[in-house]
Coordinates of C-alpha atoms and ligand atoms in Angstrom, one line a residue:
X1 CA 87.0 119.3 94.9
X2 CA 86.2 118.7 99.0
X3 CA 89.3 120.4 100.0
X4 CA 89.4 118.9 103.3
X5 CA 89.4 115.1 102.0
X6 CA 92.8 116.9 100.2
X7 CA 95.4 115.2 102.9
X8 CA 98.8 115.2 101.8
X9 CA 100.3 114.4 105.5
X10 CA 100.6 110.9 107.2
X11 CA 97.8 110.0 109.7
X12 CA 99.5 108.0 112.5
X13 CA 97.3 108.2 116.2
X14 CA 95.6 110.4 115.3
X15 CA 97.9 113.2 114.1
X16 CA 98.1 114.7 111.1
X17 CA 102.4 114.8 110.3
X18 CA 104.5 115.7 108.0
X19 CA 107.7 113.9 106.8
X20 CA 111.1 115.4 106.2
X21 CA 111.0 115.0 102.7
X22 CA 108.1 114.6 100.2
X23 CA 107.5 113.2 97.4
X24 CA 104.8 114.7 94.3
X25 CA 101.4 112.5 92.8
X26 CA 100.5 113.5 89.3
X27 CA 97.6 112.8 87.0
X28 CA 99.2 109.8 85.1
X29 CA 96.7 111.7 82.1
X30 CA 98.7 114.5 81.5
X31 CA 101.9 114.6 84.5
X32 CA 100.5 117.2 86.2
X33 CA 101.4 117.4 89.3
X34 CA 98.4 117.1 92.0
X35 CA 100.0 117.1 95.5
X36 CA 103.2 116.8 97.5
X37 CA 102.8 114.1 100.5
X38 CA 105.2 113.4 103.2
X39 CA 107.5 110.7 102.1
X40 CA 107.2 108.5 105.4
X41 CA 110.1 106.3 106.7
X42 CA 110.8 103.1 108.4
X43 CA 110.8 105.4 111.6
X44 CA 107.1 106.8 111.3
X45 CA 105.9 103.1 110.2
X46 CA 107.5 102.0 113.9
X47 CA 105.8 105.0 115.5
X48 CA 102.5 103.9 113.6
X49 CA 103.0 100.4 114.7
X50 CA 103.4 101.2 118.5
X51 CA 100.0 103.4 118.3
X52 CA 98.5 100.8 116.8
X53 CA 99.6 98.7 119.5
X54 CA 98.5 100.9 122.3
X55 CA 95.3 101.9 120.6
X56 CA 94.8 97.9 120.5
X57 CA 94.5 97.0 124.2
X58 CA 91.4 99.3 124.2
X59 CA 89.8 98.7 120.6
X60 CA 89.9 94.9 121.0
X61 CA 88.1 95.4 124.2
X62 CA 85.4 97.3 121.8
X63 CA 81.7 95.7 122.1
X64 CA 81.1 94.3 118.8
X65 CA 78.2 96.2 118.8
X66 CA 80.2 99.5 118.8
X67 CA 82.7 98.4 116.2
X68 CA 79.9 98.0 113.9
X69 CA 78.0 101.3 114.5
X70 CA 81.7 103.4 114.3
X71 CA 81.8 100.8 110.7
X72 CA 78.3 102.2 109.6
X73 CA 79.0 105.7 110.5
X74 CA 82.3 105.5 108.5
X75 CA 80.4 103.9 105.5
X76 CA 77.4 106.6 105.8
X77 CA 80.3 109.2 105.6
X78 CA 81.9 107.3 102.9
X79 CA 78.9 107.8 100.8
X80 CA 77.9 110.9 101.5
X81 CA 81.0 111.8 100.0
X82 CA 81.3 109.4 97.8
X83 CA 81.5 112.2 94.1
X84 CA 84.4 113.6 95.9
X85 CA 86.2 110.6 97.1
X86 CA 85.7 110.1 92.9
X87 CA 87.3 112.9 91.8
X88 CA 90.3 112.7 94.2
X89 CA 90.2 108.7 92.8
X90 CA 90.2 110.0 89.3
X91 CA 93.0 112.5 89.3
X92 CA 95.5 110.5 91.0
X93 CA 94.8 107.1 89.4
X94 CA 93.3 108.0 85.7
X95 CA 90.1 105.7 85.7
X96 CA 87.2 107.2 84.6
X97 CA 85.1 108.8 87.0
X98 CA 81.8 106.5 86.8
X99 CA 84.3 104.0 87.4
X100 CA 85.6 106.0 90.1
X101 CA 82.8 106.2 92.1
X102 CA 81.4 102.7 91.2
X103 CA 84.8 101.9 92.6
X104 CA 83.8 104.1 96.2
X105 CA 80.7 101.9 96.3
X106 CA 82.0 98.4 95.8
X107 CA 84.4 99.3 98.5
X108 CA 81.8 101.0 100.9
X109 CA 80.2 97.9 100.5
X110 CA 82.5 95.9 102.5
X111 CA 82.4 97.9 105.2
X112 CA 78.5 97.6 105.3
X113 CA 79.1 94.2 104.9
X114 CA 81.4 93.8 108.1
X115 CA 80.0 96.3 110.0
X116 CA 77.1 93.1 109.9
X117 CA 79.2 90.6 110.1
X118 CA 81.0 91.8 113.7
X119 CA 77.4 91.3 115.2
X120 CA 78.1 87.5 114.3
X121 CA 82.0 86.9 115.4
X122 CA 80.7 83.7 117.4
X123 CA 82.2 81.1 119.5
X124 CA 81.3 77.8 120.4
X125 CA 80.2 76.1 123.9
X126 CA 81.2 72.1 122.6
X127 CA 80.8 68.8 125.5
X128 CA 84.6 67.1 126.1
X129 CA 84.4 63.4 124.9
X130 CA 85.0 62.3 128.8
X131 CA 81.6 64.3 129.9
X132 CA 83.0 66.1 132.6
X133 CA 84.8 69.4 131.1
X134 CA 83.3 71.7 128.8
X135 CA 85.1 73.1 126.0
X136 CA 84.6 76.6 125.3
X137 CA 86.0 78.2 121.4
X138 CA 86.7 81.6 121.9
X139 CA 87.7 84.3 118.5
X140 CA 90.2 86.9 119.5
X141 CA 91.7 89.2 116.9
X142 CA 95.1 88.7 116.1
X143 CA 96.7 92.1 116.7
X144 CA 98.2 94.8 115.0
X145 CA 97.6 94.5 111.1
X146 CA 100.6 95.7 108.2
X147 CA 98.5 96.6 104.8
X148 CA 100.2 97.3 101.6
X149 CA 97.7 98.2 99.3
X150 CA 98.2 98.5 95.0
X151 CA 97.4 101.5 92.8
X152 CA 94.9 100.0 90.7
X153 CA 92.0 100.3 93.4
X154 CA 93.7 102.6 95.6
X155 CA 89.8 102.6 97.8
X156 CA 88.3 99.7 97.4
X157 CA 91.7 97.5 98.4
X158 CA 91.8 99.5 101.8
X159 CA 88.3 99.0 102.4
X160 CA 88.3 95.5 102.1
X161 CA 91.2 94.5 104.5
X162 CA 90.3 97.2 107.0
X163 CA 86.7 96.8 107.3
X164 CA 87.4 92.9 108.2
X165 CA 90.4 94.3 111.0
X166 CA 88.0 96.7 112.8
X167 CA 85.3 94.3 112.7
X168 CA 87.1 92.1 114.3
X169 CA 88.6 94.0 116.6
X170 CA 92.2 94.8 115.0
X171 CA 94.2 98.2 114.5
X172 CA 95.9 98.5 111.3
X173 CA 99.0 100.4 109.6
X174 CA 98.3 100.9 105.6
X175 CA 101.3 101.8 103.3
X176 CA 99.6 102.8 100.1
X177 CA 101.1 102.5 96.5
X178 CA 103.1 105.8 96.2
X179 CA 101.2 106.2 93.1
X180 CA 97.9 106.7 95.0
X181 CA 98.1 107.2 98.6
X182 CA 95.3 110.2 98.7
X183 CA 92.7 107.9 98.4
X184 CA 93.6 106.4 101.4
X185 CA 94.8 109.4 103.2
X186 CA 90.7 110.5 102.5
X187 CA 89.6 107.1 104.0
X188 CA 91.4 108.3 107.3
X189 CA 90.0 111.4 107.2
X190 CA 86.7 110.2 107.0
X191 CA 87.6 107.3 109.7
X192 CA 88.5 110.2 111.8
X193 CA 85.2 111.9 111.5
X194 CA 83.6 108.9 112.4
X195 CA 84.6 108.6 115.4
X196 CA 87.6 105.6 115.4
X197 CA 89.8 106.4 118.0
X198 CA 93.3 107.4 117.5
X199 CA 95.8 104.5 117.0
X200 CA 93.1 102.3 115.3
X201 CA 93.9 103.6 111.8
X202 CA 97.9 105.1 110.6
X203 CA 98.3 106.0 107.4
X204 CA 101.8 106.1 106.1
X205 CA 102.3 107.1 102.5
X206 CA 105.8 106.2 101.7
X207 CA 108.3 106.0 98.2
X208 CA 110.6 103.5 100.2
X209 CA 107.8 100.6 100.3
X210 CA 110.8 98.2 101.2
X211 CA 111.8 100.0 104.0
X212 CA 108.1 100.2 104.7
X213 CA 107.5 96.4 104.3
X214 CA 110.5 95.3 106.3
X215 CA 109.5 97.7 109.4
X216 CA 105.8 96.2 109.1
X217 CA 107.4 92.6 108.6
X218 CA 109.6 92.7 111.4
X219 CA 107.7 94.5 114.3
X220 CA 107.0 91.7 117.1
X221 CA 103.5 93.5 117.4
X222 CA 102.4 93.0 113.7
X223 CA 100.2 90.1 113.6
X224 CA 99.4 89.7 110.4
X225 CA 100.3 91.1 107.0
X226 CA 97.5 91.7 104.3
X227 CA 98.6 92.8 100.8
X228 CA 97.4 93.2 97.1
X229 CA 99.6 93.5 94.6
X230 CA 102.4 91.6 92.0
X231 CA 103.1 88.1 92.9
X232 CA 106.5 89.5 92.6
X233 CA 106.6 91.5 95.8
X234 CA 103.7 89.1 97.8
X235 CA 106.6 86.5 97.5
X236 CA 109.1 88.8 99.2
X237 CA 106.4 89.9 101.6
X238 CA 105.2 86.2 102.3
X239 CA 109.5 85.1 103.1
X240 CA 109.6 88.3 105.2
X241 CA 106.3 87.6 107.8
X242 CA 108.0 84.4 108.4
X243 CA 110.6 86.3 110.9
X244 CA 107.7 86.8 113.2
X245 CA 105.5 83.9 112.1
X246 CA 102.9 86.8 110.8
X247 CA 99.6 85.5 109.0
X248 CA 99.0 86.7 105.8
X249 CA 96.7 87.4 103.5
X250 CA 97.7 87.8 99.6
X251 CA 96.0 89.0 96.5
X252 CA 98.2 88.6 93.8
X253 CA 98.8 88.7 90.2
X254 CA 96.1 87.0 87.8
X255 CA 96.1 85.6 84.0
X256 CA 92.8 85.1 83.8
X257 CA 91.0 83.0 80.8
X258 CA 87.9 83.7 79.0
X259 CA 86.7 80.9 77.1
X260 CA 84.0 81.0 74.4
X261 CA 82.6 77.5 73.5
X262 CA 80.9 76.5 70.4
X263 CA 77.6 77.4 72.1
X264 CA 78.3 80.6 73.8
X265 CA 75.4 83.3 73.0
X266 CA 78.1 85.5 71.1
X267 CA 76.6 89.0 72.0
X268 CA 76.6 88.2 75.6
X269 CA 80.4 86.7 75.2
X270 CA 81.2 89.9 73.5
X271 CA 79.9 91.7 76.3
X272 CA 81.1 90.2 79.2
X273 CA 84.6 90.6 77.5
X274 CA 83.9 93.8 77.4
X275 CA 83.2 94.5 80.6
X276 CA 86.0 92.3 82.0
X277 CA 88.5 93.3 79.7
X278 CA 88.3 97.4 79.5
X279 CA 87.8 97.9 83.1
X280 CA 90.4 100.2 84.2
X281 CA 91.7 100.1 80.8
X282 CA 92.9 96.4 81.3
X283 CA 94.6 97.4 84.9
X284 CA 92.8 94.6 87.0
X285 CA 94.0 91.2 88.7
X286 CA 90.8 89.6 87.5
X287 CA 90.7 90.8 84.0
X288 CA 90.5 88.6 81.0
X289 CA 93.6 88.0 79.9
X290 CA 93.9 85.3 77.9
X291 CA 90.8 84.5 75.6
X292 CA 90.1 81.4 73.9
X293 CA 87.6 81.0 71.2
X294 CA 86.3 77.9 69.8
X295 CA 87.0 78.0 66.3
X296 CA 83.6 77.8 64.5
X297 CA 82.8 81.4 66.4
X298 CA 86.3 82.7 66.1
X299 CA 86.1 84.6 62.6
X300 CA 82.4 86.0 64.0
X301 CA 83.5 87.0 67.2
X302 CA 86.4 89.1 66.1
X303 CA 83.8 90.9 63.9
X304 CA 81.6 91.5 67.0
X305 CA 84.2 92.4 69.2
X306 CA 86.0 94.6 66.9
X307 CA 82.7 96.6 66.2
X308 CA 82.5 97.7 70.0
X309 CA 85.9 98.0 70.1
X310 CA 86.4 100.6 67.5
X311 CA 83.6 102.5 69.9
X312 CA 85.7 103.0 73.1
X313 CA 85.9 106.7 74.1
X314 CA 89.5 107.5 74.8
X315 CA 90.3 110.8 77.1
X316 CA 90.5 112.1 80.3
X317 CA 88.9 110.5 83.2
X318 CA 86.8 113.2 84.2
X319 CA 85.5 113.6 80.9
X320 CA 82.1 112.5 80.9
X321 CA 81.5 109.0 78.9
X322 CA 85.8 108.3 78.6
X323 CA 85.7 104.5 78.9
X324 CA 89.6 104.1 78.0
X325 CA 92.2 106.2 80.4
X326 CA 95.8 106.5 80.9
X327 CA 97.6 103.2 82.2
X328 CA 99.5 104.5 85.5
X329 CA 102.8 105.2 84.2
X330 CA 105.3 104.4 81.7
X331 CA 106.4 101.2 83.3
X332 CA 103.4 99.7 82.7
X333 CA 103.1 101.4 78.8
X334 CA 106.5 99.9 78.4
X335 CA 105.3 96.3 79.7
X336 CA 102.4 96.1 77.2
X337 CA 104.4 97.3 74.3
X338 CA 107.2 94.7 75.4
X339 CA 104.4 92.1 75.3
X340 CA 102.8 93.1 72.0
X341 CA 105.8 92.9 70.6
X342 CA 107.1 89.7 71.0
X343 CA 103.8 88.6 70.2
X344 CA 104.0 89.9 66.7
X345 CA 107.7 89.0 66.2
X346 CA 106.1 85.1 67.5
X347 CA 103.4 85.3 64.4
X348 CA 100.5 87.3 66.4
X349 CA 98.5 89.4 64.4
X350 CA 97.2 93.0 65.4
X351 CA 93.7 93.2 64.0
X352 CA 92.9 96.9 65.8
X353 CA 95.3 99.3 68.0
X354 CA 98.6 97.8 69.0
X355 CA 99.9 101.9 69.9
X356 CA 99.8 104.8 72.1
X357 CA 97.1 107.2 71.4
X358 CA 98.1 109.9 68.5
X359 CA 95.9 112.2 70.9
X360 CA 96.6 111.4 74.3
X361 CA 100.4 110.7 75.4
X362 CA 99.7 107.9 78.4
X363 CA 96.8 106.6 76.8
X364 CA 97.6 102.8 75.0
X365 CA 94.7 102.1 72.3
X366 CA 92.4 99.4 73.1
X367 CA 93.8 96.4 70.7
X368 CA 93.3 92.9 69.3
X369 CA 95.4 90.6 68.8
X370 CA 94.6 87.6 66.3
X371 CA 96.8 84.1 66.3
X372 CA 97.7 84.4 69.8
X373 CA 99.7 81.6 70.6
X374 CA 99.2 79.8 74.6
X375 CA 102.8 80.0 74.6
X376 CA 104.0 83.2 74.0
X377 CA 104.9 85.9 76.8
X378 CA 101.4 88.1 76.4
X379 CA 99.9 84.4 77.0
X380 CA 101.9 83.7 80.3
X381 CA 102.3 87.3 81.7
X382 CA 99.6 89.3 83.4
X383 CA 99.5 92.4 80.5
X384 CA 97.6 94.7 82.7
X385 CA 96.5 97.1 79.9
X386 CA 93.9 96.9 76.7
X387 CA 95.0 94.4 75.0
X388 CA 92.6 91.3 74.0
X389 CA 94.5 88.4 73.1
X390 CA 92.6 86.2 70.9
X391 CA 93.6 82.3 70.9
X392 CA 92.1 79.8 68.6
X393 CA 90.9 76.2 70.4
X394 CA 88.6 72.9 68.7
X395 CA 88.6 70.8 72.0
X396 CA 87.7 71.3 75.2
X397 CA 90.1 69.0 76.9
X398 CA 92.6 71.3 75.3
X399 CA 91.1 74.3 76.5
X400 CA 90.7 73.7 79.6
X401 CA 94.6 72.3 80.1
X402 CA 95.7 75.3 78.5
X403 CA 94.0 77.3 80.3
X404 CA 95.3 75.9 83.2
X405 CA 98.9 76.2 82.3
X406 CA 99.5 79.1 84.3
X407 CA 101.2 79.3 87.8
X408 CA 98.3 81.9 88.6
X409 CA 95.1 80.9 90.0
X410 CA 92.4 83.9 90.4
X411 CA 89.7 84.6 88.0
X412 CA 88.6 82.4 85.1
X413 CA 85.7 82.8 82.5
X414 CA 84.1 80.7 80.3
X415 CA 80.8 81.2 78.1
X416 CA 78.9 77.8 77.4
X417 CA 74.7 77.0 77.7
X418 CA 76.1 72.9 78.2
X419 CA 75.6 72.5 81.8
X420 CA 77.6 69.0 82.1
X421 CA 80.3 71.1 80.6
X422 CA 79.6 73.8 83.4
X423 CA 79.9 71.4 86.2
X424 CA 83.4 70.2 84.4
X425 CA 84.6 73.9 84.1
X426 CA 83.7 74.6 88.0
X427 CA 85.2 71.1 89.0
X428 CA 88.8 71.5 86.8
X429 CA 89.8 74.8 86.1
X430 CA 92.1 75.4 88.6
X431 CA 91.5 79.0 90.1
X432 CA 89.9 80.7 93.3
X433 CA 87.4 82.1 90.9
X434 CA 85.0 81.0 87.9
X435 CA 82.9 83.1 86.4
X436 CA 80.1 81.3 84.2
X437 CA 78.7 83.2 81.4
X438 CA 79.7 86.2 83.3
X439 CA 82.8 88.6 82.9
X440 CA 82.5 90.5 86.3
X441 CA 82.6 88.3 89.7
X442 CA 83.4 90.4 92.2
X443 CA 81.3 91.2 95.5
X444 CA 81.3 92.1 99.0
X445 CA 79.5 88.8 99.4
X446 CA 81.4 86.2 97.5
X447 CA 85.0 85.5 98.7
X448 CA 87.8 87.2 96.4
X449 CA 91.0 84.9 96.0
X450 CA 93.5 82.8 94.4
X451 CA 95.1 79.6 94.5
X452 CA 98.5 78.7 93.3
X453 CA 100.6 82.2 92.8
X454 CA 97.8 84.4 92.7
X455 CA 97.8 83.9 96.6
X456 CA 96.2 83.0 99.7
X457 CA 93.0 83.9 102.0
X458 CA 89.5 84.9 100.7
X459 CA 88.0 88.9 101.1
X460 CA 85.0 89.4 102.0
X461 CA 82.0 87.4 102.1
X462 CA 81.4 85.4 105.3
X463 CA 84.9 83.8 105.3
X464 CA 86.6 87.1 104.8
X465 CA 86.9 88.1 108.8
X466 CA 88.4 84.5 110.0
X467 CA 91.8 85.7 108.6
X468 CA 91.9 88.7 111.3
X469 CA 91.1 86.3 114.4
X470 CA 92.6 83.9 116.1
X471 CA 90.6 81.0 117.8
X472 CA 91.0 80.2 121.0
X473 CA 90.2 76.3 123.0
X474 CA 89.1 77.0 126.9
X475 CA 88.9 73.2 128.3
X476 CA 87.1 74.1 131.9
X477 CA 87.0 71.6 134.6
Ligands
LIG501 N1 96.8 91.7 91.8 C1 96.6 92.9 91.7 O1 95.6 93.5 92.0 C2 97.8 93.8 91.2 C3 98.7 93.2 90.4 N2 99.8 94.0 90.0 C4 100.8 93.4 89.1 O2 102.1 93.9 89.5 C5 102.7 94.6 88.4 C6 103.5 95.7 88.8 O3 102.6 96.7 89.4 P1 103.2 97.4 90.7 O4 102.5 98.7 91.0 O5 104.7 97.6 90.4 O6 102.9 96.4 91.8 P2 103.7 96.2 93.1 O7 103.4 94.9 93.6 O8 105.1 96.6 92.9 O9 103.1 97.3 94.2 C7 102.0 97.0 95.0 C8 102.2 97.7 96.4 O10 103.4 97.1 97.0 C9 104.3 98.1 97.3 N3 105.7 97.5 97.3 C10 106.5 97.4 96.2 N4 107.6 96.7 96.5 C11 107.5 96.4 97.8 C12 108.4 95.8 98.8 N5 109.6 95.3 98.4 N6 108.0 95.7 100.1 C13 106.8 96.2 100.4 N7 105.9 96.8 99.6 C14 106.3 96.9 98.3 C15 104.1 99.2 96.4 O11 104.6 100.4 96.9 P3 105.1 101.5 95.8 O12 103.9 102.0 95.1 O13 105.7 102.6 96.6 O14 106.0 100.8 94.8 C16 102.6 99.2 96.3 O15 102.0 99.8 97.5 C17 101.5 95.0 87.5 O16 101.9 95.2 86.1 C18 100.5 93.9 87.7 O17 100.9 92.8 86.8 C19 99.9 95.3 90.4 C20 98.9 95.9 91.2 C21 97.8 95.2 91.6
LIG502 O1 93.0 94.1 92.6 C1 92.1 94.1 91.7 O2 92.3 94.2 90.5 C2 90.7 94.1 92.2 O3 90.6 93.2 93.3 C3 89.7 93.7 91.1 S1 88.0 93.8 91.7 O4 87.9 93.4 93.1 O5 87.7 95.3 91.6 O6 87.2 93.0 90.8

């Protein structure tokens, strides 16, 4: 392990400080205890806000030109150290480490992405109706930017709200999830070895995220609030930014639906379940979560599914080939036993799993559920763990109303060769995303977001940078 990426003090303008108190991260695979962090307050978030300020009457006077080379030298560092950004990844969050590091790419690649798309922040020179003024659009960025960032991708969630920021010329204060926060405290190390100047990136790593989220919320200089996490908290964060009028960009909860119509190639279903499913051992917003299968393929696809199901590797992270790792901590254990549960007590059946690993304490066993019903709480809640909830359907009216009885609205699946069906599913399902005949959507190219409660604004992709700038009308004379 890269020592020096091992930062357990807060980054604010460019200072590495410690905190009164601290507070410990463990490995949620065995408890161990990794590292002891300074426990920032509301107090260092206001002193990260006002060097964010200060730092942003200079960077927003940055050349595009030079926000995108400091972006590219950040990513080439990023990369470079991109099997020990894993490993720090790994220990503090559980996920295996191929995911890990897939994990450092994916989010590298947003900042590659917007280290490109700072050359092309344009305006526009437009004629006035009367012929005699010329109207002149100007893109400004908005300011100081609050991010409060969830445990599940402790990386890649930092890179892709801060790559968009510096592009476009913002500073930015990140709060991490107290679960994770050396991930991020590794991005600003890197940052700082880049070359960003101090001010443009604070780090704060905090256990009193309220505190936290009010300072960021209420701070005249904070423009603009960006945060991934539970609806739950985006809600509170959302009534908060209206003090101050803030924009805001949310990525919240999911309860995603995989469908599998009657003429789904099964083995590709299966696989794409899979892969959407077991990612992160079920700890994703855009994971399948509820998945319906027409009822001709339903006996067949359990078989299929519960053949590669029974061949997960359950372990430790850095074990090489572990596909199925800890959940992050016992809330979360709690939450899918409390779901499984009432499912069973409702008439669900478990057909594999359903039970904490006899060999590893924090691991949950992959498991099936059978006789799902759309109406019961593992149907309407986001279960964020391995649990594949089967549900039976015959019609595809039905299918596709059920599966838009949720109040999320982020990722949806379906697996069907009929391509007036396609453009139906695309047209009515009633989500930000829609992945066809495919279980894994996301890119640094394609814009990640909800609609309904599952939030608002789009990441990456080339509407991903408009939410950090403000336009501005010039009407010359
Ligand atoms: N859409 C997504 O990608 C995610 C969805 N979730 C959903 O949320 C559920 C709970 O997960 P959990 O980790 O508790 O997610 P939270 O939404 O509670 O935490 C996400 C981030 O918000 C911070 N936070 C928590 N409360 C506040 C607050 N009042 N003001 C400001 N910031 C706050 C957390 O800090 P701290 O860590 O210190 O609590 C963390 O940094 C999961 O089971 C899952 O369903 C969770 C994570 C990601
Ligand atoms: O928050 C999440 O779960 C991630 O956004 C999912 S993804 O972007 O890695 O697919």
């Amino acid at each position: 392990m890269n020592k020096q990426l091992l930062k357990e003090q807060a980054y604010i303008n460019g200072q590495w400080i410690s905190a009164d108190n601290t507070f410990e991260v463990d490995n949620p695979f065995d408890n161990g205890v990794i590292a002891t962090v300074a426990d920032c307050t509301a107090e260092h978030a206001n002193q990260a806000i006002e060097a964010a300020s200060k730092a942003f009457a200079s960077w927003s006077r940055t050349t595009a030109k030079e926000r995108s080379n400091l972006l590219l030298s950040w990513h080439s560092l990023i990369i470079d150290h991109a099997d020990d950004l894993a490993e720090v990844l790994t220990i503090e969050q559980g996920k295996p480490l191929q995911e890990a590091k897939n994990e450092i790419l994916y989010g590298a690649s947003y900042i590659k992405w917007f280290a490109e798309e700072a050359l092309r922040i344009n305006g526009d020179l437009l004629p006035s109706p009367d012929g005699k003024k010329q109207i002149q659009i100007h893109k400004q960025p908005v300011g100081v930017v609050g991010i409060i960032t969830p445990w599940n991708f402790p990386q890649a969630m930092i890179a892709r709200k801060v790559a968009p920021a510096f592009a476009a010329g913002c500073t930015v204060v990140i709060k991490p999830a107290s679960e994770t926060p050396l991930s991020a405290l590794a991005m600003a190390e890197l940052a700082e070895q880049a070359g960003f100047p101090k001010g443009v990136i604070n780090v704060v790593p905090s256990t009193a995220s309220s505190d936290i989220g009010k300072a960021l919320t209420s701070h005249p200089a904070v423009r603009k609030i960006s945060f991934t996490g539970s609806t739950a908290v985006g809600k509170k964060l959302i009534a908060q930014s209206a003090e101050n009028v803030q924009k805001v960009t949310m990525e919240l909860g999911g309860n995603a639906p995989f469908i599998v119509f009657d003429d789904a190639d099964l083995d590709e279903a299966v696989d794409g379940l899979m892969a959407s499913k077991f990612r992160n051992s079920g700890q994703t917003c855009v994971c399948a979560n509820r998945i319906f299968v027409h009822e001709t393929l339903y006996d067949e696809f359990i078989k299929r599914l519960g053949n590669k199901v029974s061949d997960l590797k359950l372990g430790n992270g850095l074990t090489d080939g572990v596909q199925i790792t800890p959940l992050i901590n016992q809330k979360g254990i709690d939450k899918v036993f409390r779901l499984i549960k009432q499912a069973t007590e409702s008439g669900a059946e478990i057909l594999a799993g359903g039970n904490i690993s006899s060999e590893f304490k924090n691991i949950f066993e992959p498991t099936v559920l059978s006789k799902v019903d759309k109406d019961m709480e593992i149907a309407c809640e986001e279960i964020f763990g391995p649990v594949v909830a089967l549900i039976p359907f015959s019609d595809d009216n039905e299918v596709i109303s059920a599966a838009n009885n949720t109040s999320a609205g982020l990722a949806s699946y379906a697996y069907t060769e009929n391509r007036h069906r396609i453009n139906r599913l695309v047209a009515e399902l009633q989500y930000g995303m829609v992945g066809i005949n495919t279980g894994m959507l996301s890119n640094e190219m394609a814009p990640f977001g909800g609609v309904k409660e599952s939030g608002m604004g789009r990441e990456g992709s080339k509407y991903g940078i408009s939410d950090y700038l403000d336009i501005k009308y010039a009407c010359i004379n």
